[in-house]
Short mmCIF file of C-alpha atoms in Angstrom, two decimals:
data_model
loop_
_atom_site.label_atom_id
_atom_site.label_comp_id
_atom_site.label_asym_id
_atom_site.label_seq_id
_atom_site.Cartn_x
_atom_site.Cartn_y
_atom_site.Cartn_z
CA MET V 1 -0.14 -0.18 -0.05
CA LEU V 2 2.52 2.72 0.90
CA ARG V 3 4.99 2.26 -2.37
CA LEU V 4 1.26 1.92 -4.25
CA TRP V 5 1.02 5.25 -2.87
CA ARG V 6 4.74 7.13 -2.97
CA GLU V 7 5.23 5.41 -6.61
CA SER V 8 1.38 5.48 -8.39
CA ILE V 9 -0.99 8.17 -6.31
CA ARG V 10 1.26 10.72 -4.39
CA PRO V 11 1.80 12.82 -8.66
CA TYR V 12 -1.81 13.49 -8.60
CA PHE V 13 -1.79 14.71 -4.90
CA GLY V 14 -3.19 17.70 -5.95
CA TRP V 15 -6.36 16.43 -8.25
CA ILE V 16 -7.24 14.11 -5.93
CA LEU V 17 -8.34 16.52 -2.91
CA LEU V 18 -9.77 18.68 -5.45
CA ALA V 19 -11.71 15.73 -6.34
CA VAL V 20 -12.48 14.72 -2.55
CA LEU V 21 -13.09 18.59 -1.69
CA PHE V 22 -16.27 18.07 -3.97
CA MET V 23 -16.37 14.44 -2.33
CA ALA V 24 -17.54 16.76 0.70
CA PHE V 25 -19.87 18.59 -1.33
CA MET V 26 -21.27 15.53 -1.78
CA ALA V 27 -20.66 13.90 1.89
CA ALA V 28 -22.97 17.35 2.60
CA ALA V 29 -25.43 17.42 0.38
CA THR V 30 -26.09 13.92 1.50
CA ALA V 31 -26.46 14.83 5.32
CA PHE V 32 -28.58 18.18 5.32
CA SER V 33 -31.39 16.21 2.29
CA ALA V 34 -32.16 14.16 5.59
CA TRP V 35 -31.41 16.66 7.09
CA LEU V 36 -34.27 18.16 5.80
CA MET V 37 -36.93 15.90 6.64
CA GLU V 38 -37.88 17.19 10.48
CA PRO V 39 -38.60 20.30 8.90
CA VAL V 40 -41.06 18.53 6.24
CA VAL V 41 -42.32 16.69 8.23
CA ASN V 42 -43.53 18.91 10.93
CA GLU V 43 -44.11 21.84 8.72
CA VAL V 44 -46.00 21.11 6.38
CA PHE V 45 -47.58 17.46 6.59
CA ILE V 46 -48.02 18.16 10.15
CA ALA V 47 -48.65 21.61 11.14
CA GLU V 48 -49.89 21.98 7.76
CA ASN V 49 -47.74 25.37 7.04
CA SER V 50 -47.74 26.46 3.05
CA ASP V 51 -45.28 29.19 3.77
CA MET V 52 -43.14 26.67 4.20
CA LEU V 53 -43.57 25.05 1.03
CA TRP V 54 -41.07 27.17 -1.51
CA PRO V 55 -38.42 27.53 0.70
CA LEU V 56 -37.98 23.71 1.60
CA GLY V 57 -38.99 22.51 -1.92
CA GLY V 58 -36.08 24.98 -3.33
CA ALA V 59 -34.12 24.01 -0.03
CA VAL V 60 -34.32 20.38 -1.50
CA PHE V 61 -33.71 21.12 -5.42
CA LEU V 62 -30.82 23.35 -4.12
CA THR V 63 -29.18 20.54 -2.12
CA PHE V 64 -29.80 17.81 -4.79
CA LEU V 65 -28.64 20.41 -7.02
CA ILE V 66 -25.27 20.74 -5.59
CA LYS V 67 -24.82 16.51 -5.13
CA GLY V 68 -25.26 16.59 -8.72
CA PHE V 69 -22.56 18.60 -9.40
CA ALA V 70 -20.29 17.60 -6.79
CA SER V 71 -20.76 13.99 -8.18
CA TYR V 72 -19.51 14.87 -11.22
CA GLY V 73 -16.77 16.75 -10.17
CA GLN V 74 -15.90 14.44 -7.94
CA SER V 75 -16.29 12.13 -11.03
CA VAL V 76 -14.24 12.92 -13.87
CA LEU V 77 -10.99 13.92 -11.82
CA MET V 78 -11.32 10.15 -10.09
CA SER V 79 -11.47 9.18 -13.60
CA PHE V 80 -8.57 11.23 -14.42
CA VAL V 81 -6.35 9.85 -11.92
CA GLY V 82 -7.15 6.11 -12.32
CA PHE V 83 -6.73 6.18 -16.09
CA ARG V 84 -3.48 8.16 -15.66
CA ILE V 85 -2.06 6.05 -13.38
CA ILE V 86 -3.00 2.81 -16.15
CA ALA V 87 -0.97 4.95 -18.07
CA ASP V 88 1.76 6.11 -16.06
CA ASN V 89 2.54 2.25 -15.27
CA GLN V 90 1.73 0.61 -18.69
CA ASN V 91 4.78 3.48 -19.54
CA ARG V 92 7.09 2.43 -16.97
CA LEU V 93 6.84 -1.03 -17.27
CA PHE V 94 7.07 -1.46 -20.74
CA ALA V 95 10.82 0.88 -20.05
CA HIS V 96 11.67 -1.69 -18.21
CA LEU V 97 11.21 -4.76 -20.23
CA ALA V 98 12.68 -2.68 -22.71
CA ARG V 99 15.72 -3.30 -20.26
CA MET V 100 15.62 -7.28 -19.41
CA ASP V 101 18.16 -8.96 -21.36
CA ILE V 102 17.05 -12.28 -23.56
CA SER V 103 17.38 -14.71 -20.73
CA PHE V 104 14.66 -13.08 -19.02
CA PHE V 105 11.91 -13.00 -22.43
CA HIS V 106 12.51 -16.94 -22.89
CA ASN V 107 12.29 -17.97 -19.00
CA ASN V 108 8.36 -15.23 -18.78
CA SER V 109 5.91 -16.02 -21.40
CA THR V 110 4.05 -13.29 -24.16
CA GLY V 111 1.15 -14.19 -22.37
CA LYS V 112 1.57 -13.41 -19.13
CA LEU V 113 3.95 -10.27 -19.07
CA ILE V 114 0.64 -9.38 -21.60
CA SER V 115 -1.49 -9.48 -18.90
CA ARG V 116 0.72 -7.49 -16.36
CA PHE V 117 0.65 -4.26 -18.71
CA THR V 118 -3.85 -5.26 -18.84
CA VAL V 119 -5.23 -6.90 -16.20
CA ASP V 120 -2.96 -6.70 -13.33
CA ILE V 121 -2.66 -2.91 -13.90
CA ASN V 122 -6.78 -2.32 -14.99
CA GLN V 123 -6.76 -3.88 -11.25
CA MET V 124 -5.01 -1.64 -9.49
CA ARG V 125 -6.66 1.34 -10.58
CA VAL V 126 -9.99 0.04 -9.93
CA ALA V 127 -8.97 -0.07 -6.57
CA VAL V 128 -7.30 2.71 -6.28
CA SER V 129 -10.28 4.54 -7.51
CA ASN V 130 -12.51 2.60 -5.20
CA ALA V 131 -10.42 3.54 -2.53
CA LEU V 132 -9.91 7.02 -2.55
CA THR V 133 -13.70 7.32 -4.16
CA GLY V 134 -14.33 5.13 -0.37
CA VAL V 135 -12.21 6.95 1.81
CA GLY V 136 -13.70 10.41 0.69
CA LYS V 137 -17.40 10.13 -0.50
CA ASP V 138 -18.27 7.12 1.07
CA PHE V 139 -16.79 7.79 4.40
CA LEU V 140 -17.79 11.36 4.61
CA SER V 141 -21.33 11.02 3.81
CA LEU V 142 -21.29 8.73 6.36
CA VAL V 143 -19.83 11.16 9.08
CA GLY V 144 -22.34 13.26 8.45
CA LEU V 145 -25.25 11.48 8.40
CA ILE V 146 -23.76 9.43 11.28
CA GLY V 147 -23.66 13.42 13.47
CA VAL V 148 -27.45 13.89 11.68
CA MET V 149 -28.08 10.74 13.86
CA PHE V 150 -26.72 12.07 16.59
CA SER V 151 -28.02 14.76 16.76
CA LYS V 152 -31.89 13.74 15.77
CA ASP V 153 -31.53 11.27 18.85
CA TRP V 154 -28.32 10.08 20.11
CA GLN V 155 -29.58 7.56 22.03
CA LEU V 156 -30.77 5.56 19.12
CA ALA V 157 -28.56 6.44 16.73
CA ALA V 158 -25.85 4.71 19.31
CA ILE V 159 -27.60 1.95 19.13
CA SER V 160 -28.08 1.49 15.81
CA ILE V 161 -23.89 2.33 15.74
CA PHE V 162 -23.07 -0.34 17.76
CA ILE V 163 -24.37 -3.42 15.44
CA PHE V 164 -22.32 -3.05 12.14
CA PRO V 165 -18.65 -3.17 13.83
CA LEU V 166 -19.19 -6.98 14.17
CA ALA V 167 -19.33 -7.28 10.26
CA ALA V 168 -15.54 -6.15 10.31
CA LEU V 169 -13.93 -9.70 11.30
CA PRO V 170 -15.90 -12.04 8.30
CA ILE V 171 -15.42 -8.92 5.87
CA LEU V 172 -11.51 -8.98 6.56
CA ARG V 173 -11.61 -12.61 6.76
CA LEU V 174 -13.36 -12.06 3.07
CA GLY V 175 -10.62 -10.21 1.80
CA ARG V 176 -7.82 -11.76 2.71
CA ARG V 177 -9.55 -14.89 -0.09
CA MET V 178 -10.45 -12.39 -2.28
CA ARG V 179 -6.54 -11.63 -2.94
CA LYS V 180 -5.12 -15.30 -2.96
CA VAL V 181 -8.76 -15.93 -5.69
CA THR V 182 -7.85 -12.66 -7.47
CA ALA V 183 -3.79 -13.76 -7.51
CA ASN V 184 -4.59 -17.03 -8.74
CA THR V 185 -7.08 -15.40 -11.50
CA GLN V 186 -4.45 -13.11 -12.69
CA GLU V 187 -2.34 -15.78 -13.41
CA GLU V 188 -4.18 -18.64 -15.47
CA MET V 189 -5.47 -14.99 -17.81
CA GLY V 190 -1.45 -14.89 -18.03
CA LEU V 191 -1.88 -18.24 -19.78
CA PHE V 192 -4.92 -18.02 -21.43
CA THR V 193 -3.19 -15.26 -23.28
CA THR V 194 -0.26 -17.38 -24.05
CA LEU V 195 -2.27 -19.48 -25.29
CA LEU V 196 -4.63 -17.73 -27.71
CA GLU V 197 -1.12 -16.06 -29.55
CA GLN V 198 0.87 -19.26 -30.24
CA THR V 199 -2.55 -20.64 -31.71
CA PHE V 200 -3.14 -18.09 -33.88
CA GLN V 201 0.45 -16.82 -34.67
CA GLY V 202 0.99 -20.56 -35.26
CA ILE V 203 -2.64 -21.44 -37.07
CA ARG V 204 -1.45 -22.90 -40.52
CA VAL V 205 0.33 -25.38 -38.64
CA VAL V 206 -2.61 -25.83 -36.41
CA LYS V 207 -4.37 -26.04 -40.03
CA ALA V 208 -1.90 -27.95 -41.61
CA TYR V 209 -2.28 -31.58 -38.84
CA GLY V 210 -5.80 -30.52 -38.40
CA MET V 211 -4.51 -29.70 -35.09
CA GLU V 212 -8.12 -27.85 -34.21
CA GLY V 213 -9.68 -30.15 -31.73
CA TYR V 214 -6.84 -30.55 -29.54
CA GLU V 215 -6.66 -26.72 -29.33
CA LYS V 216 -10.17 -26.62 -28.79
CA SER V 217 -9.06 -29.17 -25.56
CA ARG V 218 -7.05 -26.85 -24.17
CA ILE V 219 -8.33 -23.29 -24.60
CA ALA V 220 -11.55 -25.12 -23.31
CA GLY V 221 -9.78 -26.12 -19.70
CA ILE V 222 -8.52 -22.71 -19.38
CA VAL V 223 -11.30 -20.99 -19.83
CA GLU V 224 -12.85 -23.21 -17.26
CA ARG V 225 -10.19 -23.12 -14.49
CA ILE V 226 -10.80 -19.02 -15.09
CA PHE V 227 -14.58 -19.92 -14.62
CA SER V 228 -14.12 -21.38 -11.66
CA LEU V 229 -12.00 -18.78 -9.85
CA ASN V 230 -14.47 -16.20 -11.28
CA PHE V 231 -17.04 -17.65 -9.92
CA LYS V 232 -15.20 -18.18 -6.94
CA SER V 233 -14.14 -14.74 -6.73
CA ALA V 234 -18.20 -13.26 -6.64
CA ARG V 235 -19.54 -15.96 -4.24
CA THR V 236 -16.69 -14.98 -2.08
CA ARG V 237 -17.75 -11.25 -3.27
CA ALA V 238 -21.45 -11.94 -2.69
CA LEU V 239 -20.68 -13.03 1.26
CA SER V 240 -20.72 -9.57 2.22
CA SER V 241 -23.95 -8.77 1.31
CA PRO V 242 -26.11 -11.00 3.26
CA ILE V 243 -23.83 -10.24 6.19
CA MET V 244 -24.81 -6.14 5.68
CA GLU V 245 -28.07 -6.72 4.59
CA THR V 246 -29.01 -9.01 8.03
CA LEU V 247 -27.32 -6.62 10.09
CA GLY V 248 -28.60 -4.18 8.63
CA GLY V 249 -32.47 -5.52 9.10
CA VAL V 250 -31.15 -5.67 12.68
CA ALA V 251 -30.19 -1.68 13.38
CA VAL V 252 -33.50 -1.08 11.31
CA CYS V 253 -35.70 -3.23 13.55
CA ILE V 254 -34.34 -1.85 17.04
CA VAL V 255 -34.87 1.77 15.54
CA ILE V 256 -38.27 0.90 14.05
CA ILE V 257 -39.33 -0.54 17.31
CA TYR V 258 -37.82 2.08 20.18
CA GLY V 259 -38.58 5.01 18.32
CA GLY V 260 -41.64 4.25 17.40
CA TYR V 261 -42.19 4.25 21.25
CA ARG V 262 -40.15 7.34 22.27
CA VAL V 263 -42.79 9.39 19.37
CA ILE V 264 -45.40 7.77 21.47
CA ASP V 265 -44.00 8.31 24.41
CA GLY V 266 -43.71 12.11 23.16
CA ALA V 267 -40.26 12.00 24.14
CA THR V 268 -39.12 12.95 20.45
CA THR V 269 -41.29 14.39 17.41
CA SER V 270 -42.55 12.47 14.76
CA GLY V 271 -40.24 14.57 11.68
CA ALA V 272 -37.64 14.17 13.97
CA PHE V 273 -37.66 10.33 13.98
CA PHE V 274 -38.36 10.35 10.24
CA SER V 275 -35.40 12.11 9.25
CA PHE V 276 -33.32 10.04 11.73
CA ILE V 277 -34.63 7.18 9.85
CA MET V 278 -34.50 8.37 6.63
CA ALA V 279 -30.74 9.05 7.58
CA LEU V 280 -30.22 5.80 9.29
CA LEU V 281 -31.55 4.23 5.42
CA LEU V 282 -28.95 6.77 3.36
CA ALA V 283 -25.88 5.66 5.37
CA TYR V 284 -26.97 1.92 4.61
CA GLU V 285 -25.22 2.26 1.13
CA PRO V 286 -22.20 3.87 1.92
CA MET V 287 -21.64 1.43 4.37
CA LYS V 288 -22.32 -1.76 2.36
CA ARG V 289 -19.45 0.16 -0.17
CA LEU V 290 -16.90 0.60 2.61
CA ALA V 291 -18.33 -3.51 3.58
CA ASN V 292 -16.96 -4.05 -0.77
CA LEU V 293 -14.27 -1.87 -0.35
CA ASN V 294 -11.48 -4.63 1.23
CA ALA V 295 -12.43 -7.25 -1.07
CA SER V 296 -11.94 -4.85 -4.35
CA LEU V 297 -8.43 -3.28 -2.22
CA GLN V 298 -6.87 -6.97 -1.73
CA GLU V 299 -8.02 -7.20 -5.48
CA GLY V 300 -6.01 -4.53 -6.60
CA LEU V 301 -2.87 -5.13 -4.70
CA ALA V 302 -2.78 -8.77 -6.15
CA GLY V 303 -1.92 -7.13 -8.91
CA ALA V 304 0.10 -4.59 -7.61
CA GLN V 305 1.66 -6.96 -6.47
CA ARG V 306 3.08 -9.21 -9.57
CA LEU V 307 3.27 -5.59 -11.18
CA PHE V 308 5.69 -4.62 -8.48
CA GLN V 309 7.87 -8.02 -9.03
CA LEU V 310 8.45 -7.24 -12.54
CA LEU V 311 9.72 -3.90 -11.27
CA ASP V 312 12.36 -5.01 -8.74
CA THR V 313 13.50 -7.56 -11.26
CA GLU V 314 16.95 -6.58 -12.37
CA PRO V 315 18.64 -7.54 -16.21
CA GLU V 316 21.78 -10.32 -15.53
CA ILE V 317 23.75 -9.19 -18.28
CA LEU V 318 24.08 -4.91 -17.19
CA GLU V 319 26.54 -2.25 -18.91
CA LYS V 320 28.91 -1.72 -17.24
CA PRO V 321 29.93 1.31 -14.96
CA GLY V 322 32.23 3.77 -17.82
CA ALA V 323 32.21 1.38 -20.28
CA MET V 324 33.83 2.45 -23.37
CA ASP V 325 32.25 2.81 -27.30
CA LEU V 326 33.38 0.38 -29.25
CA GLY V 327 33.99 2.67 -32.17
CA SER V 328 34.00 1.87 -35.93
CA VAL V 329 34.30 -1.79 -35.95
CA LYS V 330 35.96 -3.42 -38.62
CA GLY V 331 34.92 -7.04 -37.73
CA HIS V 332 37.48 -8.72 -36.10
CA ILE V 333 35.58 -12.24 -33.72
CA ARG V 334 37.49 -14.12 -31.21
CA LEU V 335 36.22 -16.13 -28.97
CA GLU V 336 39.05 -17.46 -26.02
CA ASP V 337 38.20 -20.59 -24.28
CA VAL V 338 34.62 -19.95 -23.59
CA ARG V 339 32.35 -21.71 -21.49
CA PHE V 340 28.23 -21.35 -21.62
CA SER V 341 25.82 -22.75 -20.01
CA TYR V 342 21.89 -21.86 -20.09
CA VAL V 343 21.32 -24.68 -17.16
CA PRO V 344 23.84 -24.66 -15.01
CA GLY V 345 25.27 -27.78 -14.14
CA LYS V 346 24.84 -28.84 -18.01
CA ALA V 347 27.40 -26.86 -20.74
CA THR V 348 26.23 -26.50 -23.44
CA LEU V 349 29.37 -24.61 -24.93
CA ASN V 350 32.50 -26.10 -23.22
CA ARG V 351 36.35 -24.70 -23.62
CA ILE V 352 35.07 -22.98 -27.35
CA THR V 353 38.86 -21.18 -28.99
CA LEU V 354 37.05 -19.25 -32.48
CA GLU V 355 39.06 -16.79 -34.56
CA VAL V 356 36.82 -15.57 -37.26
CA PRO V 357 39.04 -12.41 -39.05
CA ALA V 358 37.37 -9.63 -40.40
CA GLY V 359 36.26 -9.50 -44.02
CA LYS V 360 36.03 -12.94 -43.93
CA ARG V 361 32.42 -15.53 -45.10
CA VAL V 362 32.53 -18.88 -41.82
CA ALA V 363 29.53 -21.02 -41.75
CA LEU V 364 29.12 -22.96 -38.03
CA VAL V 365 27.89 -26.24 -39.04
CA GLY V 366 26.57 -28.79 -36.80
CA ALA V 367 23.64 -31.36 -35.66
CA SER V 368 21.33 -29.04 -33.90
CA GLY V 369 21.63 -28.15 -30.71
CA ALA V 370 25.15 -28.03 -30.84
CA GLY V 371 26.23 -24.38 -30.07
CA LYS V 372 25.62 -22.34 -33.20
CA SER V 373 22.84 -20.08 -32.47
CA THR V 374 24.94 -20.06 -29.10
CA ILE V 375 28.07 -18.64 -30.55
CA LEU V 376 25.94 -16.23 -32.59
CA ASN V 377 24.00 -14.99 -29.30
CA LEU V 378 27.50 -14.25 -27.38
CA ILE V 379 28.61 -12.35 -29.76
CA PRO V 380 26.54 -8.64 -29.37
CA ARG V 381 25.54 -9.77 -25.86
CA PHE V 382 22.08 -11.17 -25.55
CA TYR V 383 24.04 -13.61 -23.40
CA ASP V 384 27.12 -13.46 -21.41
CA VAL V 385 30.18 -16.24 -21.09
CA ASP V 386 30.21 -18.23 -18.21
CA GLU V 387 34.26 -18.31 -18.60
CA GLY V 388 36.81 -16.74 -21.43
CA ARG V 389 35.82 -14.08 -23.35
CA VAL V 390 34.27 -12.92 -26.96
CA ILE V 391 36.32 -10.26 -28.19
CA ILE V 392 36.07 -7.97 -30.78
CA ASP V 393 38.46 -5.61 -32.96
CA GLY V 394 40.61 -6.27 -30.07
CA THR V 395 38.02 -5.69 -27.02
CA ASP V 396 36.17 -7.53 -24.49
CA VAL V 397 32.40 -6.81 -25.37
CA ARG V 398 31.69 -6.85 -21.65
CA ASP V 399 34.07 -3.59 -21.58
CA VAL V 400 31.50 -1.91 -24.50
CA THR V 401 28.70 -0.08 -24.07
CA PHE V 402 25.41 -1.50 -25.02
CA ALA V 403 24.14 1.06 -27.99
CA SER V 404 27.73 0.91 -29.94
CA LEU V 405 28.07 -3.08 -29.31
CA PHE V 406 24.77 -3.57 -31.65
CA GLY V 407 25.06 -0.63 -33.78
CA GLY V 408 27.94 -2.37 -35.46
CA PHE V 409 25.90 -5.96 -36.18
CA ALA V 410 23.34 -6.49 -38.43
CA LEU V 411 21.32 -9.37 -37.25
CA VAL V 412 19.17 -11.64 -39.85
CA SER V 413 17.28 -14.94 -38.26
CA GLN V 414 16.66 -17.50 -39.13
CA GLU V 415 13.04 -17.01 -37.23
CA ILE V 416 11.25 -14.63 -39.99
CA THR V 417 10.08 -11.29 -38.16
CA LEU V 418 7.68 -8.55 -39.53
CA PHE V 419 5.68 -5.79 -37.90
CA ASP V 420 2.39 -5.51 -38.06
CA ASP V 421 3.21 -1.76 -40.62
CA THR V 422 4.21 -0.56 -43.80
CA VAL V 423 7.52 -2.33 -45.91
CA ARG V 424 9.27 1.28 -45.61
CA ALA V 425 8.97 0.96 -42.10
CA ASN V 426 10.01 -2.78 -41.81
CA ILE V 427 13.41 -2.21 -44.11
CA ALA V 428 13.99 0.69 -42.00
CA TYR V 429 13.65 -0.60 -38.71
CA GLY V 430 16.82 -0.32 -36.46
CA ARG V 431 17.96 2.77 -39.17
CA ALA V 432 16.58 5.88 -37.97
CA GLY V 433 15.92 8.18 -40.14
CA ALA V 434 16.67 6.09 -43.35
CA SER V 435 16.49 7.80 -46.20
CA GLU V 436 14.00 7.17 -48.90
CA GLU V 437 16.85 6.53 -51.78
CA GLU V 438 18.89 3.95 -48.22
CA ILE V 439 15.61 2.19 -48.98
CA ILE V 440 15.11 1.58 -51.76
CA GLU V 441 18.51 0.49 -52.65
CA ALA V 442 17.96 -1.73 -49.44
CA ALA V 443 15.53 -3.94 -50.95
CA ARG V 444 17.34 -3.79 -54.33
CA ASN V 445 20.05 -5.35 -52.76
CA ALA V 446 17.37 -8.59 -51.08
CA ALA V 447 15.96 -8.99 -54.41
CA ALA V 448 12.29 -7.07 -52.79
CA HIS V 449 11.86 -4.12 -55.18
CA ASP V 450 10.01 -5.72 -57.96
CA PHE V 451 7.40 -7.37 -56.50
CA ILE V 452 7.51 -4.21 -53.69
CA ILE V 453 6.52 -1.64 -56.35
CA ASP V 454 3.90 -4.18 -57.56
CA LEU V 455 1.44 -4.58 -53.99
CA SER V 456 -1.51 -2.11 -53.67
CA ASP V 457 -0.29 0.97 -52.20
CA GLY V 458 3.67 -0.09 -52.47
CA TYR V 459 6.14 1.21 -50.03
CA ASP V 460 3.05 1.78 -48.05
CA THR V 461 2.03 -1.39 -47.84
CA LEU V 462 1.02 -2.79 -44.66
CA VAL V 463 2.06 -6.26 -44.49
CA GLY V 464 -0.09 -7.60 -41.45
CA GLU V 465 1.69 -9.32 -38.37
CA GLN V 466 4.40 -11.50 -39.31
CA GLY V 467 3.90 -10.07 -42.63
CA GLY V 468 0.62 -12.13 -43.18
CA LYS V 469 -0.71 -10.08 -45.62
CA LEU V 470 2.59 -10.73 -48.27
#
């Protein structure tokens, strides 16, 4: 909670204060509408004083007008704060993940990472908005209405309010259960997103091998697990309602019986009693929302916890303090006595020494899994060696900046990667500010220019996800 406040909420404290001010106006208007019941009943319906019709009617109208505008103001401000928290954390999370090394992405599925950007951060935003609105609007309204109740009949107020603290313990237990269920649901949503992404990207393979039935069964299994968790969450959340309804019924029952005797005995007026009843009934809704607040807050904290776990994960491969610029790359590559393991204790490369002179074309040939791609991954520091050194133009790759190291490489992968953008943007990717002439020259060198100009929009043609439209 403290970290959530410090990193996400505090920057918008001014906006929140303004929203709380609007909430205070709402709370005051709600309490005043209950207070007005006494003169309305006593002066209009009992005393039949016609002179009070217009003043009291005008007061009621003005009260609801203020309440309406205050509700609009706080709603807009809280929406602004909530959606800004989403945007800030999504930008922050992406900037952090962009720093992570390749091994992190191999160990964390795309779907799980995407669910952090969508499900977890949105849950966090809902919790923050509900918490601030609950503490602001509902709590202030409750305080104002309880004040009206005590001003009308302190004995009756003390009796009716005493019952509701009994709900605190079961509601706290429900909140802890909600946090656990929510964390499991968010984990399953990450798996669901991953499975969908893999299936849609590999749809050609799925159809070519007639695996639609298999994929449907896998999707159905995870959908059922998510359904069960969501239903469990709904049942847990709904448990607060019978608790509050039962206690509310007890409170209203006591008030009617005890308050009725007091009116009959002349200890209080009908107007004061109806004003008290209205305040009690109006207090019931914010009290129910505050009871549900803990469950909503625990859902958001589950999302915040998962987000903070990612943000606290540091890259394993870091740029050395004071790293030097590699400068103009000639291309002399040397691996000296290199050892490397993906899994501790199981060497993929063992005492490899290899030299590639600048300007030479070299092929690494070997069985699948022999370490050919691993050697290529070590040169631009996608991974770091366990022992030995990787040297470019006489400099250890661990001693140079990432920018200068990557600036000396061009990568043509065995996995084709095309972004859902224009042909032009895909060719120019990695070369910011490339001119039209450079893009066309690159296309000619790749023997692609002729078919590109025949496309519907030439170099401005959208290629689709992974080039699916080509």
